[in-house]
Short mmCIF file of C-alpha atoms and ligand atoms in Angstrom, two decimals:
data_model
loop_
_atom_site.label_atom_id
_atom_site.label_comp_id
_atom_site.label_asym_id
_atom_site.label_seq_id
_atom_site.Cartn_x
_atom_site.Cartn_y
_atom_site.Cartn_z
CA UNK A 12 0.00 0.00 0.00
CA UNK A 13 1.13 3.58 -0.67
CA UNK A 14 0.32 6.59 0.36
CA UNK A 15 1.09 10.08 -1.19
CA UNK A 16 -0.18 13.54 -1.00
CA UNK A 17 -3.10 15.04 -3.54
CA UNK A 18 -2.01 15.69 -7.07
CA UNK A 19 -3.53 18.36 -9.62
CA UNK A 20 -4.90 14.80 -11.91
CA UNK A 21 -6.81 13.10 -8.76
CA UNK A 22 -9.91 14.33 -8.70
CA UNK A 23 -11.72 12.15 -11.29
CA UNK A 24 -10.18 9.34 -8.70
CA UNK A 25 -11.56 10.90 -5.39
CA UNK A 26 -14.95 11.33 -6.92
CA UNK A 27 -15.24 7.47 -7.90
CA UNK A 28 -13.85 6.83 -4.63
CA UNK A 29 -16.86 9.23 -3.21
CA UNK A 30 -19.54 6.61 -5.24
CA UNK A 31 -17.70 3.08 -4.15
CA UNK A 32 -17.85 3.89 -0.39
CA UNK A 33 -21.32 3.66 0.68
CA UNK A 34 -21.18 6.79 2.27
CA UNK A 35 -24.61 6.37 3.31
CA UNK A 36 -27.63 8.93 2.93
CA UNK A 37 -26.28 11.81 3.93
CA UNK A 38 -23.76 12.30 1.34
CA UNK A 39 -24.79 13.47 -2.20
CA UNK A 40 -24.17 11.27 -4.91
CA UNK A 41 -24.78 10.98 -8.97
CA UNK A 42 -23.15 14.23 -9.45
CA UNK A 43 -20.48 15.50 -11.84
CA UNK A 44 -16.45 15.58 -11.22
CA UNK A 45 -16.69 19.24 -11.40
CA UNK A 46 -19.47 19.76 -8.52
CA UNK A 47 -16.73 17.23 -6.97
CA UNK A 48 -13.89 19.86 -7.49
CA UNK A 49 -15.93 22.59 -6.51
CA UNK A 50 -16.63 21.60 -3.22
CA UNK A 51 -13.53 19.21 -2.24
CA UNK A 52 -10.76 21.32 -3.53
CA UNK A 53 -11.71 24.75 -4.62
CA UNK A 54 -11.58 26.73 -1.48
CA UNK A 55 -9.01 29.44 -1.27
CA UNK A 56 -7.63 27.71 1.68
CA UNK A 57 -6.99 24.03 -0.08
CA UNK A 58 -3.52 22.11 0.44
CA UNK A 59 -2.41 19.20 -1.32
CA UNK A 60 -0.55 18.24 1.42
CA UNK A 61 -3.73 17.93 3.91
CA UNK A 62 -5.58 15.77 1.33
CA UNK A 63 -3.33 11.81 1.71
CA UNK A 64 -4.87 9.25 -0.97
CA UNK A 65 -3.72 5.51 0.13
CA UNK A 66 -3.06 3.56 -3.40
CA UNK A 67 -2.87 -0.69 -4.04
CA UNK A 68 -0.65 -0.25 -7.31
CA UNK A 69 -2.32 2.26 -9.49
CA UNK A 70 -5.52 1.91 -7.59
CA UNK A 71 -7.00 4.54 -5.53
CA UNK A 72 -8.24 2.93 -2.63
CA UNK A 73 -9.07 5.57 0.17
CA UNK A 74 -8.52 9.31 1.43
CA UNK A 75 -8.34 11.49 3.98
CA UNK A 76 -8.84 14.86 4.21
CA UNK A 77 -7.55 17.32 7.09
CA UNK A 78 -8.38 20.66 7.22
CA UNK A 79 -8.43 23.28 10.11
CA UNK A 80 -11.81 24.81 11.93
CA UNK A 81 -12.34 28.78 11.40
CA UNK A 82 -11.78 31.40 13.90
CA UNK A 83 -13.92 32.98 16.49
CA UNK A 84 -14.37 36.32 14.11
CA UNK A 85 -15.13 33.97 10.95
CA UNK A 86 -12.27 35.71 8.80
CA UNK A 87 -9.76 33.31 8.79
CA UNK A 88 -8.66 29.43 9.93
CA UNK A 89 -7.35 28.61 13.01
CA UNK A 90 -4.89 26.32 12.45
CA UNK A 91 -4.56 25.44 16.38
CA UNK A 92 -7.47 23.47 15.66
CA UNK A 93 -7.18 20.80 13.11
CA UNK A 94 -9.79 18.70 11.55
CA UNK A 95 -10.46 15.81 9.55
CA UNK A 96 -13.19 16.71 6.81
CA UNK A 97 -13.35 13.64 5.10
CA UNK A 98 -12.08 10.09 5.35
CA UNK A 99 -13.19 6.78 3.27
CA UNK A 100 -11.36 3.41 2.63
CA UNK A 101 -12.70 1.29 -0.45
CA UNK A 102 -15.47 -1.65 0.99
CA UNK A 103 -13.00 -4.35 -0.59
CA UNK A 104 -10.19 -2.76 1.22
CA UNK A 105 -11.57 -1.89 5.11
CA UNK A 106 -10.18 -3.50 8.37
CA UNK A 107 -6.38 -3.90 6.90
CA UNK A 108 -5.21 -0.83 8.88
CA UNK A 109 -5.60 2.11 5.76
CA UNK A 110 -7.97 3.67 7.74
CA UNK A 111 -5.53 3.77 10.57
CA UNK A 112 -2.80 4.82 8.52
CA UNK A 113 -4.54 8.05 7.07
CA UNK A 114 -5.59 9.13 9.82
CA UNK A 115 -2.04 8.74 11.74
CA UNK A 116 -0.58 10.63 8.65
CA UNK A 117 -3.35 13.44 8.76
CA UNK A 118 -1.99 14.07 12.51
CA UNK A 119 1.71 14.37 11.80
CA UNK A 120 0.39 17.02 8.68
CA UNK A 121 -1.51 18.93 11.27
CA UNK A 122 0.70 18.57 13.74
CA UNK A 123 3.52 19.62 11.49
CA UNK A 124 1.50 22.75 10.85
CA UNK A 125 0.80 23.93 14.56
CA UNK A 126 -2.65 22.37 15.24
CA UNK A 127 -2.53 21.04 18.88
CA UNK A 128 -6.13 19.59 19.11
CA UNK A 129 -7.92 17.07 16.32
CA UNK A 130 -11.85 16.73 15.90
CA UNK A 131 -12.58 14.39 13.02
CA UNK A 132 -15.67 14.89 11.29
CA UNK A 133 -14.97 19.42 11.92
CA UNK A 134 -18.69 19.86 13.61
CA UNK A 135 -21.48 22.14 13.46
CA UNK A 136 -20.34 25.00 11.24
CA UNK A 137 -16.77 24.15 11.60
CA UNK A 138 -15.80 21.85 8.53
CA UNK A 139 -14.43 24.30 5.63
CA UNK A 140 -14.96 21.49 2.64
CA UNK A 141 -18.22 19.34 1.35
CA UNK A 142 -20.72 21.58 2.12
CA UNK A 143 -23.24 21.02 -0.37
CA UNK A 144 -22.48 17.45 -0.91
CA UNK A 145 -21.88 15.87 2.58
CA UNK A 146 -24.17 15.76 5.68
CA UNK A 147 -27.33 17.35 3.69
CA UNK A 148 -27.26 21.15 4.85
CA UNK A 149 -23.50 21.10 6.07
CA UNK A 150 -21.11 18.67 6.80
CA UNK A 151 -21.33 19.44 10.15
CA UNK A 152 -19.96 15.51 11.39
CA UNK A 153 -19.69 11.91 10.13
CA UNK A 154 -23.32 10.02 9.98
CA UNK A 155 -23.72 7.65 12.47
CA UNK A 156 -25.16 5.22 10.51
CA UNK A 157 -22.70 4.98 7.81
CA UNK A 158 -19.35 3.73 9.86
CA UNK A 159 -18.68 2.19 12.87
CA UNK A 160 -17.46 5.25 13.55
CA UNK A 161 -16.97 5.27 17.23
CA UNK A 162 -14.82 1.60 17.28
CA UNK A 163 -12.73 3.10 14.82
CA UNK A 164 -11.97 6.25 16.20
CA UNK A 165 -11.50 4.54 20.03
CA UNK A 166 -8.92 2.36 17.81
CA UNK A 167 -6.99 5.65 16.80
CA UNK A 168 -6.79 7.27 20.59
CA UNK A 169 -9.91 9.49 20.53
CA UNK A 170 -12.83 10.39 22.50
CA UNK A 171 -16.45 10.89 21.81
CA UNK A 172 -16.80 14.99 20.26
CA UNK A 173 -20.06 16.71 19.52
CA UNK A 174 -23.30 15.48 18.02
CA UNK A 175 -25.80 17.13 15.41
CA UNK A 176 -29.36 16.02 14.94
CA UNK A 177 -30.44 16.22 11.67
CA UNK A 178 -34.22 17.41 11.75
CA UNK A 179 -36.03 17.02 9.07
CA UNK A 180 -39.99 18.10 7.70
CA UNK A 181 -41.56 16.30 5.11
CA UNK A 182 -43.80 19.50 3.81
CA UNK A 183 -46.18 17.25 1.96
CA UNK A 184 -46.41 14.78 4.46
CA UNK A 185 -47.46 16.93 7.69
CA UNK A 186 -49.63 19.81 7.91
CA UNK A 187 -48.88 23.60 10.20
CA UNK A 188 -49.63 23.24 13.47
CA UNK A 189 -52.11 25.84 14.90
CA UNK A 190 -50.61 28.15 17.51
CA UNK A 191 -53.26 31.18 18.08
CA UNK A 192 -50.19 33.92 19.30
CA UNK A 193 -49.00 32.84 15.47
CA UNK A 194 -52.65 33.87 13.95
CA UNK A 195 -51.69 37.46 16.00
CA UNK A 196 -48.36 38.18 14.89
CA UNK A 197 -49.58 36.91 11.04
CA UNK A 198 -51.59 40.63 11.14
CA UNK A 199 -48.91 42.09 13.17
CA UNK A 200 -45.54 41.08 11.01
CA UNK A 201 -44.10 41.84 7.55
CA UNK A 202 -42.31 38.55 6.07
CA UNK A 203 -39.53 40.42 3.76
CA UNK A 204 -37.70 37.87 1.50
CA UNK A 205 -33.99 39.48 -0.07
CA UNK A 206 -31.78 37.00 -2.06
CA UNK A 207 -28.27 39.17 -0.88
CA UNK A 208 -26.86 37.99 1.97
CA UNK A 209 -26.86 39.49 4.70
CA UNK A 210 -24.06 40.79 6.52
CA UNK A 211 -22.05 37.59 6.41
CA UNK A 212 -18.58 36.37 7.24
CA UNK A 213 -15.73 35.10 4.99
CA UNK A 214 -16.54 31.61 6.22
CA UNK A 215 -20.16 31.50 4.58
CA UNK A 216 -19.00 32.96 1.64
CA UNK A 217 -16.44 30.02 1.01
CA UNK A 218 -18.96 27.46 1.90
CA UNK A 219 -22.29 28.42 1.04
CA UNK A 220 -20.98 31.46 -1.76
CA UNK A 221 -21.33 28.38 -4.85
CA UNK A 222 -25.07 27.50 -3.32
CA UNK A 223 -28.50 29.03 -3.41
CA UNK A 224 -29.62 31.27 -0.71
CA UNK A 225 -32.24 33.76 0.70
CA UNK A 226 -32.68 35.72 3.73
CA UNK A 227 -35.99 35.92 5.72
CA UNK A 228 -37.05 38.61 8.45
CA UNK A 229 -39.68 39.47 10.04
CA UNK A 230 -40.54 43.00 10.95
CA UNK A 231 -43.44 44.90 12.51
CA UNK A 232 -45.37 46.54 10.30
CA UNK A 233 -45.81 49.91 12.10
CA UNK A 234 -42.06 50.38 12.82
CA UNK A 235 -40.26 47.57 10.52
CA UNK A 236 -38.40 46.66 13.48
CA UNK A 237 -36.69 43.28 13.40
CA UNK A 238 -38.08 40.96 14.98
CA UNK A 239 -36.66 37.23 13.68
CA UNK A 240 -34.05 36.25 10.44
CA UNK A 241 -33.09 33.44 9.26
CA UNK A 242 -32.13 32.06 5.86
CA UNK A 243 -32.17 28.99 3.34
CA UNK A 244 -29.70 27.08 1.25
CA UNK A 245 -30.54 25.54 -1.65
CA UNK A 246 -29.37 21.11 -1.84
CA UNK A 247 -30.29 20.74 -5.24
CA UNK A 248 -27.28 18.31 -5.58
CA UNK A 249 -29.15 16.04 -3.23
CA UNK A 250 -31.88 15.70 -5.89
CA UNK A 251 -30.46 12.74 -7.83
CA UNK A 252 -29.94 10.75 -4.65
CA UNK A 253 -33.08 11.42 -2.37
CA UNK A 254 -35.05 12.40 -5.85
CA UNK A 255 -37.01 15.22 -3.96
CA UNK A 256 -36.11 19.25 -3.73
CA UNK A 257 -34.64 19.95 -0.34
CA UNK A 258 -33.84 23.45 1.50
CA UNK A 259 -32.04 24.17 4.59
CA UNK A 260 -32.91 26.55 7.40
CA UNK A 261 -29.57 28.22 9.18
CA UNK A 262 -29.13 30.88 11.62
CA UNK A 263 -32.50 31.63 12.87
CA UNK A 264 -32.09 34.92 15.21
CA UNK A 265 -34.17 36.71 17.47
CA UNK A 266 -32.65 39.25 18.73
CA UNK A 267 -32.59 39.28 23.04
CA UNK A 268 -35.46 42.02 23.53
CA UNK A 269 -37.91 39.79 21.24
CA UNK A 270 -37.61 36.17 22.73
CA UNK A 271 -40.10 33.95 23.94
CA UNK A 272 -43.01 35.43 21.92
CA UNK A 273 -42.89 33.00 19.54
CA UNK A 274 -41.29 34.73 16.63
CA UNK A 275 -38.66 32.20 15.73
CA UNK A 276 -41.76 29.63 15.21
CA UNK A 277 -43.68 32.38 13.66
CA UNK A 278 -40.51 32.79 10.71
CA UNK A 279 -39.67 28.57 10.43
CA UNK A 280 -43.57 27.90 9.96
CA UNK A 281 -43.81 30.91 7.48
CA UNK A 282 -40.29 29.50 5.48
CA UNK A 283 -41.37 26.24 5.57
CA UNK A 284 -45.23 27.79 4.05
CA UNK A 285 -43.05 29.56 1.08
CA UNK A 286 -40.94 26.38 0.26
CA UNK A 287 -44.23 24.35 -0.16
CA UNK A 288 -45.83 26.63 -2.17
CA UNK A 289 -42.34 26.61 -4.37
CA UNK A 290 -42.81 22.96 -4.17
CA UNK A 291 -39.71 21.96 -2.24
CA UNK A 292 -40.74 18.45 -0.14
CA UNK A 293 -38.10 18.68 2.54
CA UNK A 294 -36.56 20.80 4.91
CA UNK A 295 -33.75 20.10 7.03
CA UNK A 296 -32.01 21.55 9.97
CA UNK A 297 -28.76 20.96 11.61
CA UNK A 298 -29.12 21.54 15.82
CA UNK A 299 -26.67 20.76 18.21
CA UNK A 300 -27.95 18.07 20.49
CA UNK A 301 -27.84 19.72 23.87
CA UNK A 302 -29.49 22.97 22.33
CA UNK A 303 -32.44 22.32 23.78
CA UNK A 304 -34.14 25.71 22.78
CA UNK A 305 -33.88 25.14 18.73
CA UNK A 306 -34.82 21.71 19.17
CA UNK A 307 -37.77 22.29 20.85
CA UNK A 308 -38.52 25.76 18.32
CA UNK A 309 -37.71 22.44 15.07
CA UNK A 310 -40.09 19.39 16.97
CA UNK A 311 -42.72 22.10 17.71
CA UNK A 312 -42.57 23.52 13.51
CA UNK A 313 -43.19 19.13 12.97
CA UNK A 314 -39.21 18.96 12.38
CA UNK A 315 -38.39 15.36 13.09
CA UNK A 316 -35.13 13.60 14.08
CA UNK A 317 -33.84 12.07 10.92
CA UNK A 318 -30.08 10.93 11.78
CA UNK A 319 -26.93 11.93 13.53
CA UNK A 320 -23.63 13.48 12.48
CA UNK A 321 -20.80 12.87 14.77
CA UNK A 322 -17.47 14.10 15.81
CA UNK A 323 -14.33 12.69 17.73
CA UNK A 324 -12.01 14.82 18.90
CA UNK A 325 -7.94 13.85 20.26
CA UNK A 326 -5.48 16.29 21.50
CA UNK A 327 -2.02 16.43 19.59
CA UNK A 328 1.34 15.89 21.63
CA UNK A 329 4.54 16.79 19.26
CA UNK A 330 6.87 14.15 19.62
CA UNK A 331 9.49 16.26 21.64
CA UNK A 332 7.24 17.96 23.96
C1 COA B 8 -14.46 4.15 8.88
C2 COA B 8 -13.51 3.61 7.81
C3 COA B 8 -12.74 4.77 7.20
C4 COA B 8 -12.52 2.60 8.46
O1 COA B 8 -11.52 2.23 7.51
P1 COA B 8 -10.67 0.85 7.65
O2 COA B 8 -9.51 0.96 6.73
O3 COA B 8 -11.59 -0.30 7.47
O4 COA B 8 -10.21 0.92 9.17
P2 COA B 8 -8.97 0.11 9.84
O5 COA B 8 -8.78 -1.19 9.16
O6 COA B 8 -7.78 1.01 9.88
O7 COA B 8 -9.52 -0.11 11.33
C5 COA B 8 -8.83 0.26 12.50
C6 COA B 8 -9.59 -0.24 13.71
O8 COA B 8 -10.86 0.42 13.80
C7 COA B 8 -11.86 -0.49 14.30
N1 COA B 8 -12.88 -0.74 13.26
C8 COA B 8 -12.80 -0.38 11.96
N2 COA B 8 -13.93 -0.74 11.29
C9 COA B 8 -14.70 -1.39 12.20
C10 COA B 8 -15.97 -2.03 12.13
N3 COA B 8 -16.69 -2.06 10.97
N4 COA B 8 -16.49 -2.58 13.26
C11 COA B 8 -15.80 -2.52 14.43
N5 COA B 8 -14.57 -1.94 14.55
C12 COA B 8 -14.04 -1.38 13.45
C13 COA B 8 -11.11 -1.78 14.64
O9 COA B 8 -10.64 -1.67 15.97
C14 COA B 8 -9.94 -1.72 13.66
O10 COA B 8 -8.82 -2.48 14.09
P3 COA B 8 -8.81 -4.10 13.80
O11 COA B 8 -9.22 -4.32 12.37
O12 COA B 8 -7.37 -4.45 14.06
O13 COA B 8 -9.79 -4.70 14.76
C15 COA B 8 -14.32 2.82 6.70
O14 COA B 8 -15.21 1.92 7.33
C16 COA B 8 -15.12 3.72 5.76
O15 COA B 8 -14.57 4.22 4.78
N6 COA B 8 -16.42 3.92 6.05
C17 COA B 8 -17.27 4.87 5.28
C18 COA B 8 -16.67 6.27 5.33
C19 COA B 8 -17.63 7.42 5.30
O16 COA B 8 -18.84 7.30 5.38
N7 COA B 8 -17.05 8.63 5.19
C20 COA B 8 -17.81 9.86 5.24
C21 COA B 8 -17.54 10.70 4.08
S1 COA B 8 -16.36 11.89 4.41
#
């Protein structure tokens, strides 16, 4: 077996790597080598070196990719804080140690370029590649029910990291729950739809900058003050593999002075109202388990838990410290 870093001709590889390894349903499949490019190796911030392929003779048999999270202001990576984006080994090729091997040669590549902490999988708006084709909305950890992710990561030294629920709404499936404070702020509310962004960071640009998006807020009529945002992303390069259209909903904000008068559910039920009538089926949201607030505001808006993406994390120990 041999391993060596990425090279300009490998993508056409890595992409029929993507479609051998039964990556499971939350990774988009049936699409093109350049949506592959795009999203895998296009970002501003891309090394070859962080990207190890593991080859049987001329044979492309697995990959890893490691990658660092962003900072706390969103304008650059932190490169204290690495991260393993993505990582496959071919079916006929698992449990002969390649796995093992490109994940111990991500380390010494992060370690190498001052990262003292590990979290494979990169987390809830932490993983810098794949969004738009892994994890549905973001790639925001490895699905649960594609690997046996958590024997194989105990076997390379680490411990459990955070987990995701993926909540989901079939829009033709269940119908808007009646909440009468909703009927009230319906007469009271403005729904204002903008397709600019917003006043967003470096960080969404390079991940969601290539996808479809909108902004929502709701404002008072009298005053237009704002009273709830969020906004969607298009996953129209789910289509082929789930064969319905799907949105995301990210970043739903109430600001402090208007909480708990229902305005977050007021926005999600009056998103989710727009996609149907645009004839989008599903809608997906990415929550971090133990936020207990925007799980209940998801379940309440008929969002149901549809899978889980993980993350393990390791600290890093240079060999001479
Ligand atoms: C997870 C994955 C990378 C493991 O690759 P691998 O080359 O088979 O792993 P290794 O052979 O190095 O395994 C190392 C250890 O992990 C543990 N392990 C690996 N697979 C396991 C399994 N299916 N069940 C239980 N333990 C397992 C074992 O302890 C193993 O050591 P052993 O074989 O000596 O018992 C592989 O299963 C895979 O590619 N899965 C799909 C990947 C995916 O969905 N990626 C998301 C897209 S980015």
């Amino acid at each position: 077996m041999q391993f060596r870093s990425f090279h300009n001709s490998d993508p056409p590889r890595l992409h029929q790597l993507w479609h051998a390894c039964q990556l499971g349903r939350n990774a988009a499949e049936g699409f093109s080598c350049d949506i592959f490019e795009l999203f895998a190796c296009s970002q501003p911030y891309f090394d070859r070196e962080g990207l190890i392929l593991a080859f049987d003779g001329e044979r492309a048999v697995g990959y890893v990719h490691a990658s660092f999270a962003v900072n706390d202001t969103q304008t650059d990576l932190d490169r204290r804080q690495g991260i393993l984006s993505a990582l496959m080994v071919h079916p006929d090729y698992r449990r002969r140690g390649i796995g093992r091997e490109l994940v111990a040669r991500a380390e010494q590549y992060l370690l190498k370029a001052g990262a003292v902490s590990v979290e494979a999988g990169g987390g809830l708006n932490r993983n810098g590649f794949y969004c738009g084709i892994y994890g549905g909305l973001e790639p925001s950890g490895f699905c649960s029910s594609a690997a046996a992710w958590k024997e194989f990561f105990s076997a390379c030294g680490y411990g459990p990291g955070s987990e995701t629920y993926i909540l989901r709404r079939d829009l033709l499936q269940s119908r808007d729950p009646v909440i009468a404070k909703l009927l009230r702020h319906r007469r009271n509310l403005n729904l204002v739809i903008t397709d600019r962004p917003g006043n967003e960071s470096w960080w969404w640009f390079v991940r969601y900058g290539q996808l479809d998006s909108l902004r929502f807020e709701l404002r008072t009529r009298e005053k237009e003050d704002l009273v709830a945002s969020g906004q969607i992303i298009g996953m129209d390069i789910f289509i082929p593999k789930w064969g319905v259209r799907s949105v995301g909903i990210r970043e739903i904000y109430v600001p402090e002075s208007q909480r708990r008068h229902g305005f977050a559910q007021a926005l999600v039920l009056e998103i989710c109202k727009r996609l149907r009538e645009e004839s989008v089926q599903l809608v997906e949201a990415h929550v971090a388990a133990d936020n207990k607030a925007a799980v209940d505001l998801f379940t309440t808006a008929r969002f149901e838990l549809h899978g889980r993406l993980l993350t393990f994390r390791k600290s890093l120990q240079r060999a001479d410290a």
